[in-house]
């Protein structure tokens, strides 16, 4: 029985390992930012710091058979290049349909830019020095991020939770199809631009100072007309731009 359990455990571990390959990136420790360009696949970035700081990348490759394939060498699928203290990670052009799911653990003080050319979901956690994202299809979820964020998505929800923001940097969260949520520290001071062209409403934990009534403010009923407003939070400041062609908008406070 003990032998059988060991065999089953070995099979399970082997199955879980298929499609995964991890590579240390500590040789790039002196860079200031990471720039990722890929076509299909999810991207998951986790910021690390202090004694727990790690710097590595792993990936899962799936081809037209829709079955994960083992990757013997990440460099066959991803190109790594450093220019002026910037690490560029670029996925190869797809051969037919193929996706590469990427998971990164990187120092949280680095700047991060992601360009997802075809489709996939993007998850970012604990990055503290600014984020810029361009995505075609898929949701974007940012958690415990800092300084600022510029996100452009063609088709998918955007949800961004900030641990802190820089008072002079703009924040822009824009999608064509899907809801947009920004969760901010309670002392945030911003000039606010809101656009929801159809099927929208606005939720806000903040008191919004505005000269024009906001349709369906804190009323979860989809509006039959566009919502286009400017407002201020805590007296105003740098721009906070939330925009969707189809969906609701939300401005929430972080829980202290």
Coordinates of C-alpha atoms in Angstrom, one line a residue:
X1 CA 0.0 0.0 0.0
X2 CA 2.8 2.4 0.9
X3 CA 4.5 1.7 -2.5
X4 CA 1.2 2.4 -4.3
X5 CA 0.8 5.7 -2.5
X6 CA 4.3 6.7 -3.5
X7 CA 3.6 5.8 -7.2
X8 CA 0.4 7.8 -7.2
X9 CA 2.1 10.8 -5.6
X10 CA 4.9 10.7 -8.2
X11 CA 2.3 10.5 -11.0
X12 CA 0.4 13.5 -9.5
X13 CA 3.5 15.6 -9.2
X14 CA 4.6 14.8 -12.7
X15 CA 1.2 15.8 -14.1
X16 CA 1.3 19.1 -12.2
X17 CA 4.7 19.8 -13.6
X18 CA 3.8 19.4 -17.2
X19 CA 3.9 22.7 -19.1
X20 CA 5.8 24.5 -16.3
X21 CA 9.4 25.7 -16.5
X22 CA 11.0 28.2 -14.1
X23 CA 13.9 30.4 -14.7
X24 CA 15.7 32.6 -12.2
X25 CA 16.0 36.3 -13.2
X26 CA 18.4 37.4 -10.5
X27 CA 21.0 38.3 -13.2
X28 CA 18.7 41.3 -14.0
X29 CA 18.6 42.7 -10.5
X30 CA 20.0 46.1 -11.5
X31 CA 17.1 46.9 -13.9
X32 CA 14.5 49.6 -13.2
X33 CA 11.5 48.3 -15.1
X34 CA 10.0 45.2 -16.9
X35 CA 8.2 45.4 -20.2
X36 CA 6.2 42.3 -21.3
X37 CA 4.8 41.8 -24.8
X38 CA 2.8 38.6 -25.5
X39 CA -0.1 37.4 -27.7
X40 CA -2.3 34.8 -26.1
X41 CA -2.3 33.7 -22.4
X42 CA -2.8 34.9 -18.9
X43 CA -0.2 37.0 -17.2
X44 CA 0.3 36.9 -13.4
X45 CA 2.8 39.2 -11.7
X46 CA 3.5 39.2 -8.0
X47 CA 5.7 41.9 -6.4
X48 CA 8.1 40.7 -3.7
X49 CA 10.1 42.6 -1.2
X50 CA 12.2 42.5 1.9
X51 CA 13.7 39.1 3.0
X52 CA 11.0 37.4 0.9
X53 CA 12.2 39.1 -2.4
X54 CA 12.4 36.7 -5.3
X55 CA 12.9 37.2 -9.0
X56 CA 11.9 34.4 -11.3
X57 CA 9.5 33.5 -14.2
X58 CA 7.6 30.4 -15.0
X59 CA 5.3 29.5 -17.9
X60 CA 2.8 27.1 -19.3
X61 CA 2.6 26.5 -23.1
X62 CA -0.5 25.3 -24.8
X63 CA -0.7 24.6 -28.6
X64 CA -3.6 23.9 -31.0
X65 CA -4.2 20.5 -29.3
X66 CA -5.3 22.5 -26.2
X67 CA -3.0 20.3 -24.1
X68 CA -0.2 21.8 -21.9
X69 CA 3.2 20.9 -23.2
X70 CA 6.5 20.8 -21.2
X71 CA 8.9 23.6 -21.9
X72 CA 12.5 22.4 -21.8
X73 CA 13.9 25.9 -22.3
X74 CA 11.9 29.2 -21.8
X75 CA 14.2 31.0 -24.3
X76 CA 12.5 29.0 -27.1
X77 CA 9.3 30.9 -26.4
X78 CA 10.3 34.1 -24.7
X79 CA 13.1 36.6 -25.6
X80 CA 14.9 38.4 -22.8
X81 CA 16.7 41.6 -23.6
X82 CA 18.1 44.5 -21.5
X83 CA 18.2 48.0 -22.9
X84 CA 19.0 51.0 -20.7
X85 CA 18.2 49.2 -17.4
X86 CA 14.9 48.0 -18.9
X87 CA 14.2 44.2 -19.2
X88 CA 12.1 43.4 -22.2
X89 CA 10.3 40.0 -22.2
X90 CA 8.8 39.3 -25.6
X91 CA 6.8 36.2 -26.5
X92 CA 7.4 34.6 -30.0
X93 CA 4.9 35.2 -32.7
X94 CA 2.2 32.4 -32.4
X95 CA 2.5 29.4 -34.7
X96 CA -1.2 28.9 -35.4
X97 CA -3.1 29.2 -32.1
X98 CA -0.8 28.8 -29.1
X99 CA -0.9 30.5 -25.7
X100 CA 1.8 31.1 -23.2
X101 CA 0.6 31.7 -19.6
X102 CA 3.3 33.6 -17.7
X103 CA 3.9 33.9 -14.0
X104 CA 6.4 36.4 -12.7
X105 CA 7.7 37.0 -9.2
X106 CA 9.6 40.3 -9.3
X107 CA 10.9 43.0 -6.9
X108 CA 7.9 45.3 -6.1
X109 CA 9.9 48.5 -6.6
X110 CA 10.2 47.9 -10.4
X111 CA 8.1 49.7 -13.0
X112 CA 5.9 47.3 -14.9
X113 CA 4.4 47.6 -18.5
X114 CA 2.3 44.9 -20.1
X115 CA 1.1 44.6 -23.7
X116 CA -1.3 41.7 -24.4
X117 CA -1.9 41.7 -28.1
X118 CA -4.6 39.1 -28.6
X119 CA -6.2 37.8 -25.4
X120 CA -5.9 36.6 -21.8
X121 CA -6.4 37.8 -18.2
X122 CA -3.9 40.0 -16.4
X123 CA -3.3 39.8 -12.6
X124 CA -0.9 42.1 -10.8
X125 CA -0.3 42.2 -7.1
X126 CA 1.9 44.4 -4.8
X127 CA 3.7 46.5 -7.5
X128 CA 4.6 49.9 -6.0
X129 CA 6.2 52.0 -8.7
X130 CA 3.6 52.4 -11.5
X131 CA 1.9 50.2 -14.0
X132 CA 0.9 50.6 -17.6
X133 CA -1.2 48.0 -19.5
X134 CA -2.6 47.6 -23.0
X135 CA -4.9 44.6 -23.4
X136 CA -7.2 43.4 -26.2
X137 CA -9.4 40.7 -24.6
X138 CA -9.6 39.7 -21.0
X139 CA -10.0 41.1 -17.5
X140 CA -7.4 43.2 -15.7
X141 CA -7.1 42.9 -11.9
X142 CA -4.6 45.0 -10.0
X143 CA -4.3 44.5 -6.2
X144 CA -2.3 46.5 -3.6
X145 CA -0.5 48.6 -6.3
X146 CA 1.1 52.0 -5.8
X147 CA 2.0 55.3 -7.4
X148 CA -0.3 55.2 -10.5
X149 CA -1.8 53.1 -13.2
X150 CA -2.7 53.6 -16.9
X151 CA -4.8 50.8 -18.3
X152 CA -6.4 50.5 -21.7
X153 CA -8.5 47.4 -22.4
X154 CA -10.7 46.7 -25.5
X155 CA -12.9 44.0 -24.0
X156 CA -12.9 43.1 -20.3
X157 CA -13.4 44.4 -16.7
X158 CA -10.8 46.5 -14.9
X159 CA -10.5 46.3 -11.2
X160 CA -7.6 48.3 -9.6
X161 CA -7.0 48.5 -5.8
X162 CA -4.3 51.0 -4.7
X163 CA -2.3 50.8 -1.5
X164 CA -1.1 54.3 -2.1
X165 CA -0.9 56.8 -5.0
X166 CA 1.4 59.6 -6.0
X167 CA -0.5 62.9 -5.8
X168 CA 0.9 64.3 -9.1
X169 CA 0.5 61.3 -11.3
X170 CA -2.7 60.6 -13.3
X171 CA -4.7 57.4 -13.1
X172 CA -6.6 56.2 -16.2
X173 CA -8.7 53.0 -16.4
X174 CA -10.4 52.7 -19.8
X175 CA -12.2 49.7 -21.4
X176 CA -14.6 49.4 -24.3
X177 CA -16.7 46.6 -22.7
X178 CA -17.0 45.9 -19.0
X179 CA -17.2 47.6 -15.6
X180 CA -14.4 49.7 -14.1
X181 CA -13.6 49.8 -10.4
X182 CA -11.0 51.9 -8.6
X183 CA -10.3 51.4 -4.9
X184 CA -8.4 54.3 -3.4
X185 CA -7.0 55.4 0.0
X186 CA -9.7 57.5 1.8
X187 CA -7.5 60.7 1.7
X188 CA -7.3 60.6 -2.1
X189 CA -7.7 64.0 -3.7
X190 CA -8.5 63.9 -7.4
X191 CA -10.2 65.6 -10.3
X192 CA -12.6 62.9 -11.6
X193 CA -13.7 62.2 -15.2
X194 CA -16.5 59.6 -15.6
X195 CA -17.8 58.1 -18.8
X196 CA -20.2 55.2 -19.2
X197 CA -21.9 55.4 -22.5
X198 CA -24.5 52.7 -22.0
X199 CA -25.7 50.2 -19.4
X200 CA -24.0 52.1 -16.6
X201 CA -24.4 53.5 -13.1
X202 CA -21.9 55.0 -10.7
X203 CA -21.1 53.7 -7.2
X204 CA -19.0 55.9 -4.9
X205 CA -17.8 55.6 -1.4
X206 CA -16.5 59.1 -1.7
X207 CA -18.5 62.3 -1.6
X208 CA -18.4 63.6 -5.2
X209 CA -18.3 67.4 -5.7
X210 CA -20.0 68.1 -9.1
X211 CA -22.0 70.9 -10.8
X212 CA -24.0 68.4 -12.8
X213 CA -26.1 65.6 -11.4
X214 CA -24.7 62.1 -11.9
X215 CA -27.2 59.7 -13.3
X216 CA -27.9 56.7 -11.2
X217 CA -25.3 57.6 -8.5
X218 CA -25.3 54.8 -6.0
X219 CA -28.4 53.4 -7.6
X220 CA -27.7 50.0 -9.2
X221 CA -30.0 50.4 -12.2
X222 CA -28.5 50.4 -15.7
X223 CA -29.0 53.9 -17.2
X224 CA -30.7 54.2 -20.6
X225 CA -28.6 57.2 -21.5
X226 CA -24.8 58.0 -21.3
X227 CA -23.2 59.1 -18.1
X228 CA -20.6 61.7 -18.7
X229 CA -19.5 63.8 -15.7
X230 CA -16.7 65.7 -14.2
X231 CA -16.4 65.8 -10.4
X232 CA -13.9 66.2 -7.5
X233 CA -12.8 64.0 -4.6
X234 CA -11.6 65.7 -1.5
X235 CA -11.2 69.1 -3.2
X236 CA -9.6 67.8 -6.4
X237 CA -6.1 67.1 -7.7
X238 CA -4.5 65.1 -10.5
X239 CA -6.8 63.3 -12.9
X240 CA -8.7 60.1 -12.2
X241 CA -10.2 59.0 -15.5
X242 CA -12.7 56.0 -15.5
X243 CA -14.3 55.2 -18.8
X244 CA -16.3 52.3 -20.4
X245 CA -18.4 52.1 -23.5
X246 CA -20.6 49.5 -21.8
X247 CA -20.9 48.9 -18.1
X248 CA -20.9 50.5 -14.6
X249 CA -18.2 52.6 -12.8
X250 CA -17.2 52.3 -9.1
X251 CA -15.0 54.4 -6.9
X252 CA -14.3 52.7 -3.5
X253 CA -12.3 53.4 -0.4
X254 CA -9.7 51.0 0.9
X255 CA -10.5 49.5 4.2
X256 CA -8.2 50.8 6.9

